[in-house]
CSV table of C-alpha atoms in Angstrom, one decimal:
chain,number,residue,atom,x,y,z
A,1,UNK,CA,0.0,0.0,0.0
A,2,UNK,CA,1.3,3.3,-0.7
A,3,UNK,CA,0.8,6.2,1.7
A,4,UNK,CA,-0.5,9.7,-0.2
A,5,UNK,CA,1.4,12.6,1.2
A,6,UNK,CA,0.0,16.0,0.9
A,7,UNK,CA,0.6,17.9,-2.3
A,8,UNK,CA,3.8,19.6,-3.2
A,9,UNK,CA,3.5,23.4,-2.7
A,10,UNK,CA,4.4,25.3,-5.9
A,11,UNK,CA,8.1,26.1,-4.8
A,12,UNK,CA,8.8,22.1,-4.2
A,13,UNK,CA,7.2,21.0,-7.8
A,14,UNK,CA,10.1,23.7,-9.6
A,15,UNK,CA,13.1,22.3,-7.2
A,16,UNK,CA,12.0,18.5,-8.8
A,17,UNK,CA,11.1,19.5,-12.0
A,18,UNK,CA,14.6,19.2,-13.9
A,19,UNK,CA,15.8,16.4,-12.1
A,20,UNK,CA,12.4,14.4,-12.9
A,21,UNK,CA,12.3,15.6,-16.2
A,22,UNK,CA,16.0,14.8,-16.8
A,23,UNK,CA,15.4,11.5,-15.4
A,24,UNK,CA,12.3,10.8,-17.4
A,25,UNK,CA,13.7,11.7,-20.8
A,26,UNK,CA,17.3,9.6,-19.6
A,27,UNK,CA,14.8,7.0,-19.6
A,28,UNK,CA,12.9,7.3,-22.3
A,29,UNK,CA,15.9,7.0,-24.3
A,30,UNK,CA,17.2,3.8,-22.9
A,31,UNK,CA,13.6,2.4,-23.4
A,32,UNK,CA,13.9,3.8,-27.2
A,33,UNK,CA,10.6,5.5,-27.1
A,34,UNK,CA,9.2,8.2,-29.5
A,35,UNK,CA,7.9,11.6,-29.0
A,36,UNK,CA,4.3,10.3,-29.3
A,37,UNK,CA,4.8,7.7,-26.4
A,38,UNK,CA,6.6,10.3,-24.4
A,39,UNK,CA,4.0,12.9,-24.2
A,40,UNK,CA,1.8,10.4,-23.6
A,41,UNK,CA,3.7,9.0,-20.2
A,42,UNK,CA,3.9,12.5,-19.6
A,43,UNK,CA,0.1,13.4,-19.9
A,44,UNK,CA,0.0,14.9,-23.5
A,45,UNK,CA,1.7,18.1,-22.4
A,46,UNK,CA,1.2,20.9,-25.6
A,47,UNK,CA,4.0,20.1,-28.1
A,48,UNK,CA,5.9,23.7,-27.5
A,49,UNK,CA,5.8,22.7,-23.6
A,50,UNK,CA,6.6,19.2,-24.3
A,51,UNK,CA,9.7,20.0,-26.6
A,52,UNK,CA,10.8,22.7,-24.6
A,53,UNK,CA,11.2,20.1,-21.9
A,54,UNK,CA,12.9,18.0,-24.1
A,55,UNK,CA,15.6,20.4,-25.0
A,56,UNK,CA,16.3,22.3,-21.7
A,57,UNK,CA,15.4,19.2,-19.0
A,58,UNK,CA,13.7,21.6,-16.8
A,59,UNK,CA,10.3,23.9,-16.9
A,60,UNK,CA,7.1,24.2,-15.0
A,61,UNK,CA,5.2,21.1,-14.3
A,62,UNK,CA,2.4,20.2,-12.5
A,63,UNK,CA,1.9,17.8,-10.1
A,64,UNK,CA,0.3,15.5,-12.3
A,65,UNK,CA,3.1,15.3,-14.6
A,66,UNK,CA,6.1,14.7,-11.5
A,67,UNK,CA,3.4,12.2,-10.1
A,68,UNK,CA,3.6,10.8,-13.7
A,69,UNK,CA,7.7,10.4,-13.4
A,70,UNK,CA,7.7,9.4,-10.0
A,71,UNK,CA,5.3,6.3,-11.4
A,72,UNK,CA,7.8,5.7,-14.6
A,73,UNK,CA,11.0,6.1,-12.0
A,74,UNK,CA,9.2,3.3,-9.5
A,75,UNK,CA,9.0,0.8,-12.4
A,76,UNK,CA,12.5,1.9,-14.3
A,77,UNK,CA,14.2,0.5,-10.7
A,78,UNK,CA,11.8,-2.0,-10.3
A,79,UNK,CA,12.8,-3.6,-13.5
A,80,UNK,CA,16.5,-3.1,-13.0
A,81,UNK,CA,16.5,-4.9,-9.8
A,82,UNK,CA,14.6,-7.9,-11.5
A,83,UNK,CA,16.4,-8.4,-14.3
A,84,UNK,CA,20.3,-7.9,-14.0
A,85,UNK,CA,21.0,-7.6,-17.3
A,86,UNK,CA,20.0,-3.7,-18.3
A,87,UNK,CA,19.2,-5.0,-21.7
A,88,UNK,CA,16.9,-6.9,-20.5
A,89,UNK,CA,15.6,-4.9,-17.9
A,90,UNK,CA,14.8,-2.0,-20.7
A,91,UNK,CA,13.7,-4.5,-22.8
A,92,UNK,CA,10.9,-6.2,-20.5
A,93,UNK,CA,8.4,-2.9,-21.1
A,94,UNK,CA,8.4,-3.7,-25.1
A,95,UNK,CA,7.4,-7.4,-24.7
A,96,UNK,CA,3.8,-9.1,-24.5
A,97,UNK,CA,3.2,-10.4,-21.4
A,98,UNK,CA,0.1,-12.5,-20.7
A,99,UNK,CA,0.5,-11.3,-16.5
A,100,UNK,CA,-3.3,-10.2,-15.7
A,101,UNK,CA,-2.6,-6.4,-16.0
A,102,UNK,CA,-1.5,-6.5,-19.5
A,103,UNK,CA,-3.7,-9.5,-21.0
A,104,UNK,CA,-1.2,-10.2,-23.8
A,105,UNK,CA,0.2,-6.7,-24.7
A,106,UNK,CA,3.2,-5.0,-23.3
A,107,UNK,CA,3.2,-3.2,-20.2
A,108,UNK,CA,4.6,-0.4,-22.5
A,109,UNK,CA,0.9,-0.8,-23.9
A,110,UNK,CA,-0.7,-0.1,-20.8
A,111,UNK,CA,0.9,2.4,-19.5
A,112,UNK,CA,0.3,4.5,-23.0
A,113,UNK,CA,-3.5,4.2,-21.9
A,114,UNK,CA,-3.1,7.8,-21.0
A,115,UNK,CA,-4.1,7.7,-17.4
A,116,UNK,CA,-1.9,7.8,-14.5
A,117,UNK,CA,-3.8,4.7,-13.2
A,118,UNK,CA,-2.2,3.2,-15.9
A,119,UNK,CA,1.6,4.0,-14.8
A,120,UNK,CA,-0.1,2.7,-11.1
A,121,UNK,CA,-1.1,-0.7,-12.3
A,122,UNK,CA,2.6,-1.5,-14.2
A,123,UNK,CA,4.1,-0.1,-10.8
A,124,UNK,CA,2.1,-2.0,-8.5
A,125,UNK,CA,2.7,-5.6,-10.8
A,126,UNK,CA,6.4,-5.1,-10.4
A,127,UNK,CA,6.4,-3.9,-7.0
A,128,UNK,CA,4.2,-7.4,-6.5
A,129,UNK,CA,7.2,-9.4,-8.3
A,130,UNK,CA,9.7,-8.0,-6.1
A,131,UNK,CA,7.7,-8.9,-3.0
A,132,UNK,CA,6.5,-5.6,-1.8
A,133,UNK,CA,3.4,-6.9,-1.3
């Protein structure tokens, strides 16, 4: 179970934003995904906002979108503790996986469903396989 804390006054959200955005798009890369998929994870930011993200790794963003990162961050470690092999590890989100939460598609899949529920459900399946349940 994970413990909601109360939201992140304004001042807190633009200290995280360049690491989380950094992070994410470090991510995104090793994952190989396009700009479609990533302003998608990210909650189909407007392209000028998204892009400027891209290119300066820092910007305004709301608490939905570090909530977003802080989902994609979760299962990026989750993965790279349960595979040793990074290739694999960044691999395992591209692959069809018949686990309940995905039915046969990727978890890549699912989490492109656009809400953060979706990032949640790919999050709480790894956490499961690592025994954090």
């Amino acid at each position: 179970m994970h413990i909601h804390e109360a939201p992140l006054i304004p001042s807190t959200r633009r200290d995280l934003a360049g690491p989380a955005l950094k992070a994410f798009f470090n991510i995104a890369e090793r994952w190989g995904l396009s700009a479609d998929q990533e302003r998608r994870l990210l909650g189909n930011p407007g392209r000028s906002t998204y892009f400027r993200w891209k290119r300066d790794r820092a910007g305004a963003v709301s608490g939905d979108v570090l909530e977003r990162i802080s989902y994609l961050l979760g299962i990026y470690k989750a993965l790279h503790i349960l595979f040793p092999d990074d290739a694999q590890a960044d691999g395992w989100v591209h692959r069809a996986n018949t686990a309940p939460p995905f039915g046969g598609t990727s978890a890549l899949e699912r989490m492109l469903g656009g809400h953060v529920a979706d990032l949640y459900v790919v999050r709480e399946y790894l956490d499961a396989q690592r025994g954090w349940n």
